[in-house]
Short mmCIF file of C-alpha atoms and ligand atoms in Angstrom, two decimals:
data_model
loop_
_atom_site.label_atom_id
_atom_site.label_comp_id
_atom_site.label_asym_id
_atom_site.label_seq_id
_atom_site.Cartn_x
_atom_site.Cartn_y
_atom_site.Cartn_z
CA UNK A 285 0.82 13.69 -9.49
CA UNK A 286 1.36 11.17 -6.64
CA UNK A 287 -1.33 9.82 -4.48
CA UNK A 288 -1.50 9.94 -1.22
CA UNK A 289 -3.54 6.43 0.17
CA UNK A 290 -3.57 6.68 4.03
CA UNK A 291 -3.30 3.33 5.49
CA UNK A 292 -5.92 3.37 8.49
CA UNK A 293 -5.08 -0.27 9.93
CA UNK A 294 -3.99 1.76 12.96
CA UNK A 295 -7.02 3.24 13.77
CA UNK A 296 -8.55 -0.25 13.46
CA UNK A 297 -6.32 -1.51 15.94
CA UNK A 298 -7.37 1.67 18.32
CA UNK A 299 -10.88 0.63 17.87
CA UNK A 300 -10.27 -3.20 18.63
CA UNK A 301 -8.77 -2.09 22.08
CA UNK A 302 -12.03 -1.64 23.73
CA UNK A 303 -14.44 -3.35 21.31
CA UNK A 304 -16.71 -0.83 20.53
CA UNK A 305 -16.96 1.50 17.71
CA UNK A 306 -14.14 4.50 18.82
CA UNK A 307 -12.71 5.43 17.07
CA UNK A 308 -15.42 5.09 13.71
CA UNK A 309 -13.08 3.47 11.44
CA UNK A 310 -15.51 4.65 8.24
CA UNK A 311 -15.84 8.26 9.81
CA UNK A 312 -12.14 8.24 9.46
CA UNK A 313 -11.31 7.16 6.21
CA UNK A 314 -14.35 9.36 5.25
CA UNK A 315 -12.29 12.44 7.02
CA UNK A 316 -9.04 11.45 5.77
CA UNK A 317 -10.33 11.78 2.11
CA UNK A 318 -11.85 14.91 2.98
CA UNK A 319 -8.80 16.69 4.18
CA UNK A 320 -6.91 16.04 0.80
CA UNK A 321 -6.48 11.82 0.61
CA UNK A 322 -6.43 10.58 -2.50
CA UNK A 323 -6.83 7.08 -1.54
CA UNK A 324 -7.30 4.94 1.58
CA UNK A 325 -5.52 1.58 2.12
CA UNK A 326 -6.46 -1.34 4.54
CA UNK A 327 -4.64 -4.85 5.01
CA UNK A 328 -7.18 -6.93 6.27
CA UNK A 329 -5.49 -10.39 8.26
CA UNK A 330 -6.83 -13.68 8.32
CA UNK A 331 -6.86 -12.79 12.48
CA UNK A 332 -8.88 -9.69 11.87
CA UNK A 333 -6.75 -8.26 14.45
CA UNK A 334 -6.90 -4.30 12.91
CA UNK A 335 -9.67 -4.37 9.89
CA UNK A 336 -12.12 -6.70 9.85
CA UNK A 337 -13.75 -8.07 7.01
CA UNK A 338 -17.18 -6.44 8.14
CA UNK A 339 -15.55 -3.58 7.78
CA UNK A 340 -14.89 -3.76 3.88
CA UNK A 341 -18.29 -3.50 2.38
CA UNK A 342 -19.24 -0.19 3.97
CA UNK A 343 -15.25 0.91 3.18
CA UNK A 344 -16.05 0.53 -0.17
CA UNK A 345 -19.76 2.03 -0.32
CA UNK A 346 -18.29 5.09 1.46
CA UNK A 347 -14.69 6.13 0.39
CA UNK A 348 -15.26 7.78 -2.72
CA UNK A 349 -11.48 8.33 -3.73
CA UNK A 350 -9.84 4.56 -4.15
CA UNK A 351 -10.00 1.78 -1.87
CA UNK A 352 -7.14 0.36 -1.84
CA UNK A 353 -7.09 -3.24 -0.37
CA UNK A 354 -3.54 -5.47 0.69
CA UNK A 355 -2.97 -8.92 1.15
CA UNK A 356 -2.28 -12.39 1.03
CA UNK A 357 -4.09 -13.78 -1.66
CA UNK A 358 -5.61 -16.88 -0.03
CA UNK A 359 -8.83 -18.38 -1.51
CA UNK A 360 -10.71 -16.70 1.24
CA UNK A 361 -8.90 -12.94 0.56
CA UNK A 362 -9.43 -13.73 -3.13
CA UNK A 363 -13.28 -14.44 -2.92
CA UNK A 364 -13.40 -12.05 -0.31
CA UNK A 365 -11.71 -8.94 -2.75
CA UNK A 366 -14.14 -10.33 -5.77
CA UNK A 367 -17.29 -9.54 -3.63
CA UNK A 368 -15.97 -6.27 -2.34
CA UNK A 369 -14.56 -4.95 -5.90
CA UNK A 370 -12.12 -2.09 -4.22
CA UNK A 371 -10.59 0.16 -6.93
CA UNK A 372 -7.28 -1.58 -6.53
CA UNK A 373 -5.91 -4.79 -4.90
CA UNK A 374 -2.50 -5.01 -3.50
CA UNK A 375 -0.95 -8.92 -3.62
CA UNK A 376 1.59 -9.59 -0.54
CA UNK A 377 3.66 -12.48 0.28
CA UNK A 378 3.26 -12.02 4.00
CA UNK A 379 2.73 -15.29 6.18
CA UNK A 380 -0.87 -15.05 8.26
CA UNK A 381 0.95 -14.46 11.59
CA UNK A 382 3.53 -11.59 10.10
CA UNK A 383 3.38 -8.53 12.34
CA UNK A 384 3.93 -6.32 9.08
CA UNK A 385 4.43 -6.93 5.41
CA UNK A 386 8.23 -8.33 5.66
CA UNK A 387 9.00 -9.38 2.37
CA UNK A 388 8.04 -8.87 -1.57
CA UNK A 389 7.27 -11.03 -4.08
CA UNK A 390 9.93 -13.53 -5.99
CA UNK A 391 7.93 -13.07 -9.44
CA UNK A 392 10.27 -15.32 -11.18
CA UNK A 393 9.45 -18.26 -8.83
CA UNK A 394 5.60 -16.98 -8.53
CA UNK A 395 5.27 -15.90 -11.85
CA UNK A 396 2.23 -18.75 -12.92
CA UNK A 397 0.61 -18.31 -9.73
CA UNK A 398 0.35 -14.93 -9.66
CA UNK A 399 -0.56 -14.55 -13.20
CA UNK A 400 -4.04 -17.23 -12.57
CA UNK A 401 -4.71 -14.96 -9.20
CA UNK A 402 -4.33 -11.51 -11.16
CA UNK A 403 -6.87 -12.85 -13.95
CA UNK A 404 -10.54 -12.93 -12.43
CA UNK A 405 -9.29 -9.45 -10.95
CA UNK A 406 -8.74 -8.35 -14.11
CA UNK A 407 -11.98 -9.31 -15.27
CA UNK A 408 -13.85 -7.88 -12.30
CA UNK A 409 -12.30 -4.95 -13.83
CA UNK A 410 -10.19 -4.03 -10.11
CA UNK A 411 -6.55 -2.68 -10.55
CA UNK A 412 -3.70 -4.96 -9.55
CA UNK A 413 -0.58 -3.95 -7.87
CA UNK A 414 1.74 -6.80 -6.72
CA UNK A 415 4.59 -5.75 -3.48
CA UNK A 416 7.83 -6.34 -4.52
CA UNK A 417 11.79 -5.10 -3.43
CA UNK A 418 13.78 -3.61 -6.67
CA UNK A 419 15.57 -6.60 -7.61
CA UNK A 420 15.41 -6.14 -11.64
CA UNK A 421 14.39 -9.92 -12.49
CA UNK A 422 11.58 -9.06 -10.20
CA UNK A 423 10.42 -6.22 -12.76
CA UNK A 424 11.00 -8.64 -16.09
CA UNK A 425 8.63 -11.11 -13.97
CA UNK A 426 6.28 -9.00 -13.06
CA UNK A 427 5.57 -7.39 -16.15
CA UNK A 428 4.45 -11.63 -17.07
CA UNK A 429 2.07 -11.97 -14.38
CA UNK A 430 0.01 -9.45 -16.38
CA UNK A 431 -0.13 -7.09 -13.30
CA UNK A 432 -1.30 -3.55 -13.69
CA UNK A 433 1.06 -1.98 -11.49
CA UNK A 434 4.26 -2.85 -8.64
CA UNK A 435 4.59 -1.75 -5.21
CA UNK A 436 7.87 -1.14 -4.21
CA UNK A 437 8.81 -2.25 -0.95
CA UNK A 438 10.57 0.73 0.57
CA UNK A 439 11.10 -0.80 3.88
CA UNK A 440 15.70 -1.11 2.84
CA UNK A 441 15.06 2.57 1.75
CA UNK A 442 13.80 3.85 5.11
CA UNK A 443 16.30 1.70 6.81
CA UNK A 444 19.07 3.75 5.18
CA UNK A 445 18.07 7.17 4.46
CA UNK A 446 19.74 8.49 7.22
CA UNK A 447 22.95 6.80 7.03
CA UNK A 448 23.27 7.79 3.42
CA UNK A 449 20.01 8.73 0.82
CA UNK A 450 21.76 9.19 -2.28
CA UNK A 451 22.75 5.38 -2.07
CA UNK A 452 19.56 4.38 -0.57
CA UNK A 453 17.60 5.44 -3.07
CA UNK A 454 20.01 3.81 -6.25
CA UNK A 455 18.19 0.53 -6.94
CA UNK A 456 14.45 1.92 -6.48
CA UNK A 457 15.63 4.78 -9.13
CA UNK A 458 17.05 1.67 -11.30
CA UNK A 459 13.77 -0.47 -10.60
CA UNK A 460 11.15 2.12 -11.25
CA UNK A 461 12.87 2.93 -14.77
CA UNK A 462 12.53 -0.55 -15.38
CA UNK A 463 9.05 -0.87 -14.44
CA UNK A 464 7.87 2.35 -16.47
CA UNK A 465 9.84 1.37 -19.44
CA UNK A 466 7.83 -2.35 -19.22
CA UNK A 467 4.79 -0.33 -19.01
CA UNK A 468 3.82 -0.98 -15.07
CA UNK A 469 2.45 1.96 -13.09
CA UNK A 470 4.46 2.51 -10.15
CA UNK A 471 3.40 2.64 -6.26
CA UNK A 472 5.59 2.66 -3.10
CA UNK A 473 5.08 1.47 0.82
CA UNK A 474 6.43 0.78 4.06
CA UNK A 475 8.29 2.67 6.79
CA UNK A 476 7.57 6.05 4.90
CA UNK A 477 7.16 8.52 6.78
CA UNK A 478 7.59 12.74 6.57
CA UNK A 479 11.09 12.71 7.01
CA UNK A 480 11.84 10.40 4.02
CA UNK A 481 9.00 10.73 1.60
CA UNK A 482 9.95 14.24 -0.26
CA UNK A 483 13.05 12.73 -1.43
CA UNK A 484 12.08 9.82 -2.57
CA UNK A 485 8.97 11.32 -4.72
CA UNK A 486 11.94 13.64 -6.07
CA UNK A 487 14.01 10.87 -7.12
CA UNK A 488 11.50 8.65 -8.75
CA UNK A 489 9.77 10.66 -11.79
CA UNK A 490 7.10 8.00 -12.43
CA UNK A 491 5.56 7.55 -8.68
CA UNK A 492 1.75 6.93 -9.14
CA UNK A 493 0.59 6.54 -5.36
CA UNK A 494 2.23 6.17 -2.14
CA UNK A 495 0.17 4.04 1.08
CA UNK A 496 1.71 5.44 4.59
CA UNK A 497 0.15 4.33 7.58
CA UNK A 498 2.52 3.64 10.84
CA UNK A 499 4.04 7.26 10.56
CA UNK A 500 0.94 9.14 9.35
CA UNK A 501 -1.17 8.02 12.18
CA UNK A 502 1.76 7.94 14.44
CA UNK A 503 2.56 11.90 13.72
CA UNK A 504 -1.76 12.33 13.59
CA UNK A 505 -1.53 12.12 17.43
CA UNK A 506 0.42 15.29 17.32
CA UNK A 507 -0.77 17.29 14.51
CA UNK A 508 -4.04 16.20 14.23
CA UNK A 509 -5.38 13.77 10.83
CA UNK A 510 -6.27 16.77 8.98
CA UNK A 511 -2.65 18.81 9.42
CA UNK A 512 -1.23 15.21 9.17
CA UNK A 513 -2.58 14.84 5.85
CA UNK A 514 -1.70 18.03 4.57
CA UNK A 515 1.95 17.94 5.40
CA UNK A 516 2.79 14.47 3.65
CA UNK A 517 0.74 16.24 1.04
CA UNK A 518 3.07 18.85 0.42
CA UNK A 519 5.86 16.24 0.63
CA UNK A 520 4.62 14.67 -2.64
CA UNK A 521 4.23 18.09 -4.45
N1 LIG B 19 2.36 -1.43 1.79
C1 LIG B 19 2.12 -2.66 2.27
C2 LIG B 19 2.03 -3.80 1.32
C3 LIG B 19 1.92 -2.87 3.65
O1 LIG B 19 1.68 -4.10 4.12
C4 LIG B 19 1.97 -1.76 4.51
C5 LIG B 19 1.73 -1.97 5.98
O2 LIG B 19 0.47 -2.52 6.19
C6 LIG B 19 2.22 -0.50 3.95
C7 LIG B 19 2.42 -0.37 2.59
C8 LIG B 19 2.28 0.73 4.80
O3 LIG B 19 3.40 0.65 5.62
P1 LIG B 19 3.55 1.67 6.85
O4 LIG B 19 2.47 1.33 7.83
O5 LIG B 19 4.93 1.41 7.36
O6 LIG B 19 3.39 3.05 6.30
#
């Protein structure tokens, strides 16, 4: 079975519009879990610009599936994850001003300090998945940093699936093996959306969660969150 985390920065960013509390970020994720989510993912910025770190501890108290939390693992986002304790913590190379995650993780060249970030998680007992594309070294390093699991950046994926899927797909087929085989549990993000999503799940046998947000809230505003949910549901089984 694949998860299904829904990414709810976007409803954050609705909220932030006007200041107050609409709409209730933590009546959301609440919702979203109730109409079939298996997860629910936010990617808290230094800025606070969508989530805001207030917004974690109740997150957390609430969601009762798996809090997933993303990002740049500055002291502050490290200290910050160690109070909190999601279920799982998702480690991105993305600079403080990036409008989006825009890159994975060189493990090779971030191997040591990834590996002395991953260990107090470890011993707060919270998962660790680190974001990286399918280049293979990046598997062989990753497997080093003592990571639980990789996200694969699906961002070149989405990008081509139009233009040609069976050849989009090639290297994340090649770089999932890899990971499985080294023992990793796999997860997958960025730019998915209900158009690409049942094909990729098809293609890659060992797919332990996916985190959608931009086209899951995007297609909410026509379907409604709890129809929403149901059809990338059906996508992944
Ligand atoms: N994974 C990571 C690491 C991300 O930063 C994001 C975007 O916040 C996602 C997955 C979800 O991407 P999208 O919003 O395109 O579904």
């Amino acid at each position: 079975m694949t998860k299904l985390s829904v990414n709810i920065n976007k409803v954050a960013t609705l909220r932030n519009a006007r200041g107050g509390n609409m709409p209730d970020l933590l009546k959301f994720a609440i919702d979203c879990e109730r109409f079939g989510a298996q997860g629910i993912t936010v990617h808290p910025r230094p800025d606070e610009r969508h989530i805001k770190y207030s917004d974690l501890k109740p997150l957390k108290e609430k969601v009762s599936t798996e809090l997933n939390i993303e990002g740049y693992p500055s002291e502050d986002f490290v200290n910050m994850v160690l109070q909190i304790k999601p279920h799982q913590v998702t480690l991105v190379p993305d600079a403080p001003d990036a409008i989006t995650s825009n890159a994975g993780w060189d493990t090779q060249k971030n191997e040591e300090f990834l590996r002395n970030i991953i260990i107090p998680f470890k011993n707060a007992g919270i998962r660790t998945s680190i974001f990286i594309d399918t280049e293979p070294m990046n598997m062989v390093f990753a497997i080093k940093t003592g990571t639980d699991c990789v996200e694969l950046y699906t961002e070149a994926y989405a990008a081509n699936y139009n233009a040609n899927k069976e050849k989009a797909i090639e290297p994340y087929v090649k770089a999932a093996e890899m990971a499985h085989s080294l023992g990793l549990k796999i997860n997958a993000g960025h730019d998915l959306n209900i158009e690409n999503l049942k094909f990729f799940k098809s293609q890659i046998t060992h797919l332990d969660e996916v985190s959608i947000g931009h086209a899951l809230i995007s297609d909410a505003l026509y379907y409604g969150i709890e129809n929403t949910i149901q059809m990338y549901l059906k996508q992944l089984n």
